[in-house]
Amino acid sequence: MTTDNTNTTRNDSLAARTGTWLQSLLVWSPGQRDIIKTVALVLMVLDHANRILHLEQTWMFLAGRGAFPLFALVWGLNLSRYEHIRQASVNRLWGWAVVAQFGYFLAGYPWYEGNILFAFAVAAQMLKWCEYHSLVWSVSALTLLVLWFPLSSTSYGAVGIILLMLCHRIYRTTHLSVRSMLALCLFPVVALVNLQDGVTAAVSGVLVTYMVVRMVSGIRWPAARFWPADFFPVFYFCHLAVLGVMAL
């Protein structure tokens, strides 16, 4: 009996330490979120410049593997702040995705391939519909995923949607054991997101994501956000348009 109590105490202590570690690693202030988004923006620009301008720099390509996972984590945390996802926010995301598609096409991508903002919009819409706990809305969510899949080969496909939904779920759950398990799932899912570009790209995506999160989690300044609302979609469209013009 004493041994059982001791083991239970040790397990509880381990769970508590794990929870504290995850809290410090994955929960950020608004300022920390903007720092992570800034790093992700830099990585994204490096990756897109390398692709669109045909620079063929391996280090730029590998560094860029961490951009989408970092954006996904911040997006998941931001979305989880509300008890229910607001359809107005999802609609605004759809709107920005449509606007950004012109820049995506100008940058040399096929017109029928959806840009990454569509991936965020699809994931957010699916999560919103699943909140209704209705068979009809659940089927609608799956239908949306099926419709998105053939248009998403340049935006991480179905695996990208899985990563986005996983990031949201990590922050929404209140159970420590579930959060720990989901956090561990991040590593293989981030690897899968980049696996289409090779094993080296998959490993690079995991390492870059972890290193950025680890470093930023130790930064305590600034506490407040410093980027205005909708800065990312505006920047996303503008940088694609600029790179597209440069590539002409």
Coordinates of C-alpha atoms in Angstrom, one line a residue:
M1 CA 0.0 0.0 0.0
T2 CA 2.8 2.4 0.9
T3 CA 4.6 1.6 -2.4
D4 CA 1.4 2.3 -4.3
N5 CA 1.0 5.6 -2.5
T6 CA 4.6 6.5 -3.3
N7 CA 4.2 5.7 -7.0
T8 CA 1.0 7.8 -7.1
T9 CA 2.8 10.7 -5.5
R10 CA 5.7 10.4 -7.9
N11 CA 3.4 10.2 -10.9
D12 CA 1.5 13.3 -9.7
S13 CA 4.7 15.1 -9.2
L14 CA 5.9 14.2 -12.7
A15 CA 2.6 15.3 -14.1
A16 CA 2.8 18.6 -12.3
R17 CA 6.4 19.3 -13.5
T18 CA 5.3 18.4 -17.0
G19 CA 2.4 20.8 -16.8
T20 CA 4.6 23.6 -15.6
W21 CA 7.1 22.9 -18.3
L22 CA 4.5 22.9 -21.0
Q23 CA 2.9 26.1 -19.6
S24 CA 6.2 27.9 -19.8
L25 CA 7.1 26.6 -23.2
L26 CA 3.8 26.9 -25.1
V27 CA 1.8 29.7 -23.4
W28 CA 3.0 33.1 -24.4
S29 CA 2.1 36.7 -23.7
P30 CA 0.8 38.8 -26.6
G31 CA 4.3 40.3 -27.0
Q32 CA 5.9 36.8 -27.2
R33 CA 3.3 35.8 -29.8
D34 CA 4.2 38.8 -31.9
I35 CA 7.9 37.9 -31.6
I36 CA 7.2 34.4 -32.8
K37 CA 5.1 35.7 -35.7
T38 CA 8.0 38.1 -36.6
V39 CA 10.5 35.2 -36.7
A40 CA 8.0 33.1 -38.7
L41 CA 7.6 36.0 -41.1
V42 CA 11.3 36.2 -41.6
L43 CA 11.5 32.5 -42.2
M44 CA 8.6 32.6 -44.6
V45 CA 10.1 35.5 -46.6
L46 CA 13.4 33.6 -46.9
D47 CA 11.6 30.5 -48.1
H48 CA 9.5 32.3 -50.6
A49 CA 12.3 34.4 -51.9
N50 CA 14.4 31.2 -52.4
R51 CA 11.6 29.5 -54.3
I52 CA 10.2 32.5 -56.3
L53 CA 13.5 34.0 -57.3
H54 CA 15.1 30.6 -57.8
L55 CA 18.0 31.3 -55.5
E56 CA 18.5 27.6 -54.7
Q57 CA 19.9 28.2 -51.3
T58 CA 19.6 25.1 -49.1
W59 CA 19.8 27.0 -45.8
M60 CA 17.0 29.3 -46.8
F61 CA 14.8 26.4 -47.7
L62 CA 15.5 24.5 -44.5
A63 CA 15.0 27.6 -42.3
G64 CA 11.7 28.1 -44.0
R65 CA 10.4 24.7 -42.8
G66 CA 9.7 26.2 -39.4
A67 CA 7.5 29.1 -40.6
F68 CA 4.1 27.3 -40.9
P69 CA 4.4 25.4 -37.6
L70 CA 5.2 28.6 -35.7
F71 CA 2.3 30.4 -37.3
A72 CA 0.1 27.4 -36.5
L73 CA 1.0 27.5 -32.8
V74 CA 0.3 31.2 -32.5
W75 CA -3.0 30.8 -34.4
G76 CA -4.1 27.9 -32.2
L77 CA -3.4 29.9 -29.0
N78 CA -5.2 33.0 -30.3
L79 CA -8.2 31.0 -31.4
S80 CA -8.5 29.2 -28.1
R81 CA -8.9 32.4 -26.1
Y82 CA -12.6 32.4 -27.0
E83 CA -15.1 29.8 -25.7
H84 CA -16.6 29.7 -29.1
I85 CA -15.0 30.6 -32.4
R86 CA -16.5 33.7 -33.9
Q87 CA -17.9 33.3 -37.4
A88 CA -17.1 37.0 -38.1
S89 CA -13.4 36.3 -37.5
V90 CA -13.5 33.2 -39.8
N91 CA -15.3 35.3 -42.5
R92 CA -12.5 37.9 -42.3
L93 CA -9.9 35.2 -42.7
W94 CA -11.8 33.9 -45.8
G95 CA -11.7 37.5 -47.2
W96 CA -8.0 37.9 -46.7
A97 CA -7.4 34.5 -48.3
V98 CA -9.3 35.6 -51.4
V99 CA -7.3 38.9 -51.6
A100 CA -4.0 37.1 -51.1
Q101 CA -4.7 34.7 -53.9
F102 CA -3.9 37.4 -56.4
G103 CA -0.4 37.9 -54.9
Y104 CA 0.0 34.1 -54.8
F105 CA -0.7 33.9 -58.5
L106 CA 1.5 36.9 -59.2
A107 CA 4.3 35.1 -57.4
G108 CA 4.1 32.2 -59.9
Y109 CA 1.9 29.7 -58.2
P110 CA -0.9 28.0 -60.2
W111 CA -4.2 30.0 -60.0
Y112 CA -6.1 27.0 -58.7
E113 CA -3.7 26.3 -55.8
G114 CA -4.9 27.9 -52.6
N115 CA -2.6 30.0 -50.6
I116 CA -1.8 29.3 -46.9
L117 CA -4.5 31.7 -45.7
F118 CA -7.1 29.3 -47.1
A119 CA -5.6 26.5 -45.0
F120 CA -6.1 28.6 -41.9
A121 CA -9.7 29.6 -43.0
V122 CA -10.6 26.0 -43.8
A123 CA -9.3 24.8 -40.4
A124 CA -11.1 27.6 -38.5
Q125 CA -14.4 26.9 -40.4
M126 CA -14.2 23.2 -39.7
L127 CA -13.6 23.9 -36.0
K128 CA -16.5 26.3 -36.0
W129 CA -18.9 23.9 -37.6
C130 CA -17.8 21.1 -35.3
E131 CA -18.8 23.2 -32.3
Y132 CA -22.4 22.7 -33.2
H133 CA -22.1 18.9 -32.4
S134 CA -24.5 18.2 -35.2
L135 CA -24.2 15.4 -37.8
V136 CA -25.1 17.8 -40.6
W137 CA -22.4 20.3 -39.6
S138 CA -19.8 17.5 -39.1
V139 CA -20.5 16.3 -42.6
S140 CA -20.2 19.8 -43.9
A141 CA -16.8 20.1 -42.2
L142 CA -15.6 16.9 -43.8
T143 CA -16.9 18.0 -47.1
L144 CA -15.0 21.2 -46.9
L145 CA -11.8 19.2 -46.2
V146 CA -12.4 17.0 -49.2
L147 CA -13.0 20.1 -51.4
W148 CA -9.8 21.7 -50.1
F149 CA -7.6 18.7 -50.5
P150 CA -7.1 18.9 -54.4
L151 CA -6.4 22.6 -54.1
S152 CA -3.9 22.5 -51.3
S153 CA -0.7 20.8 -52.7
T154 CA 1.3 24.0 -52.3
S155 CA -0.2 24.7 -48.8
Y156 CA 0.6 21.5 -46.9
G157 CA -2.6 19.6 -47.9
A158 CA -4.6 17.6 -45.3
V159 CA -1.6 17.3 -43.0
G160 CA -1.5 21.1 -42.7
I161 CA -5.1 21.1 -41.5
I162 CA -4.4 18.4 -39.0
L163 CA -1.5 20.5 -37.6
L164 CA -3.7 23.5 -37.3
M165 CA -6.5 21.6 -35.5
L166 CA -3.9 20.0 -33.3
C167 CA -2.5 23.3 -32.3
H168 CA -6.0 24.6 -31.4
R169 CA -6.8 21.5 -29.4
I170 CA -3.6 21.8 -27.4
Y171 CA -4.6 25.1 -26.0
R172 CA -8.3 24.4 -25.7
T173 CA -8.0 21.3 -23.5
T174 CA -8.0 21.8 -19.7
H175 CA -6.7 18.3 -18.9
L176 CA -3.0 18.2 -18.3
S177 CA -2.5 14.6 -19.4
V178 CA -4.4 15.3 -22.7
R179 CA -2.4 18.5 -23.3
S180 CA 0.9 16.6 -22.7
M181 CA -0.1 13.9 -25.1
L182 CA -1.2 16.4 -27.8
A183 CA 2.0 18.4 -27.3
L184 CA 4.1 15.3 -27.9
C185 CA 2.1 14.6 -31.1
L186 CA 3.3 18.0 -32.4
F187 CA 6.8 16.6 -33.2
P188 CA 5.7 13.9 -35.7
V189 CA 3.0 16.1 -37.2
V190 CA 5.4 18.9 -37.8
A191 CA 7.7 16.4 -39.4
L192 CA 4.9 15.0 -41.6
V193 CA 4.0 18.5 -42.8
N194 CA 7.5 18.9 -44.3
L195 CA 8.2 15.2 -45.2
Q196 CA 7.0 15.8 -48.8
D197 CA 10.3 17.8 -49.2
G198 CA 12.4 15.0 -47.8
V199 CA 13.6 13.7 -44.4
T200 CA 16.1 16.6 -44.0
A201 CA 13.3 19.1 -44.4
A202 CA 11.1 17.2 -41.9
V203 CA 13.9 17.2 -39.3
S204 CA 14.7 20.8 -39.9
G205 CA 11.0 21.8 -39.4
V206 CA 11.0 20.2 -36.0
L207 CA 14.3 21.6 -34.9
V208 CA 13.6 25.2 -36.1
T209 CA 10.2 25.2 -34.5
Y210 CA 11.4 23.9 -31.2
M211 CA 14.4 26.2 -31.0
V212 CA 12.4 29.3 -31.7
V213 CA 9.7 28.4 -29.2
R214 CA 12.4 27.5 -26.6
M215 CA 14.2 30.8 -27.0
V216 CA 11.1 33.0 -27.1
S217 CA 9.6 31.3 -24.0
G218 CA 12.5 32.8 -22.1
I219 CA 11.9 36.3 -23.2
R220 CA 9.7 38.4 -20.9
W221 CA 9.6 41.6 -22.9
P222 CA 7.6 43.0 -24.5
A223 CA 4.4 41.9 -22.7
A224 CA 2.0 43.7 -25.0
R225 CA 1.6 43.0 -28.7
F226 CA 3.4 45.4 -31.1
W227 CA 1.9 44.4 -34.5
P228 CA -1.5 45.8 -35.5
A229 CA -4.5 43.6 -36.2
D230 CA -4.4 41.9 -39.6
F231 CA -0.7 42.7 -40.0
F232 CA 0.1 39.2 -41.1
P233 CA -2.4 38.8 -44.0
V234 CA -1.5 42.3 -45.3
F235 CA 2.2 41.5 -45.1
Y236 CA 1.6 38.1 -46.7
F237 CA -0.2 39.6 -49.7
C238 CA 2.4 42.4 -50.1
H239 CA 5.5 40.2 -49.9
L240 CA 4.1 37.8 -52.5
A241 CA 3.3 40.7 -54.8
V242 CA 6.7 42.2 -54.4
L243 CA 8.5 38.9 -55.0
G244 CA 6.3 38.2 -58.0
V245 CA 7.2 41.5 -59.6
M246 CA 10.9 41.0 -58.8
A247 CA 10.7 37.6 -60.6
L248 CA 9.3 39.0 -63.8

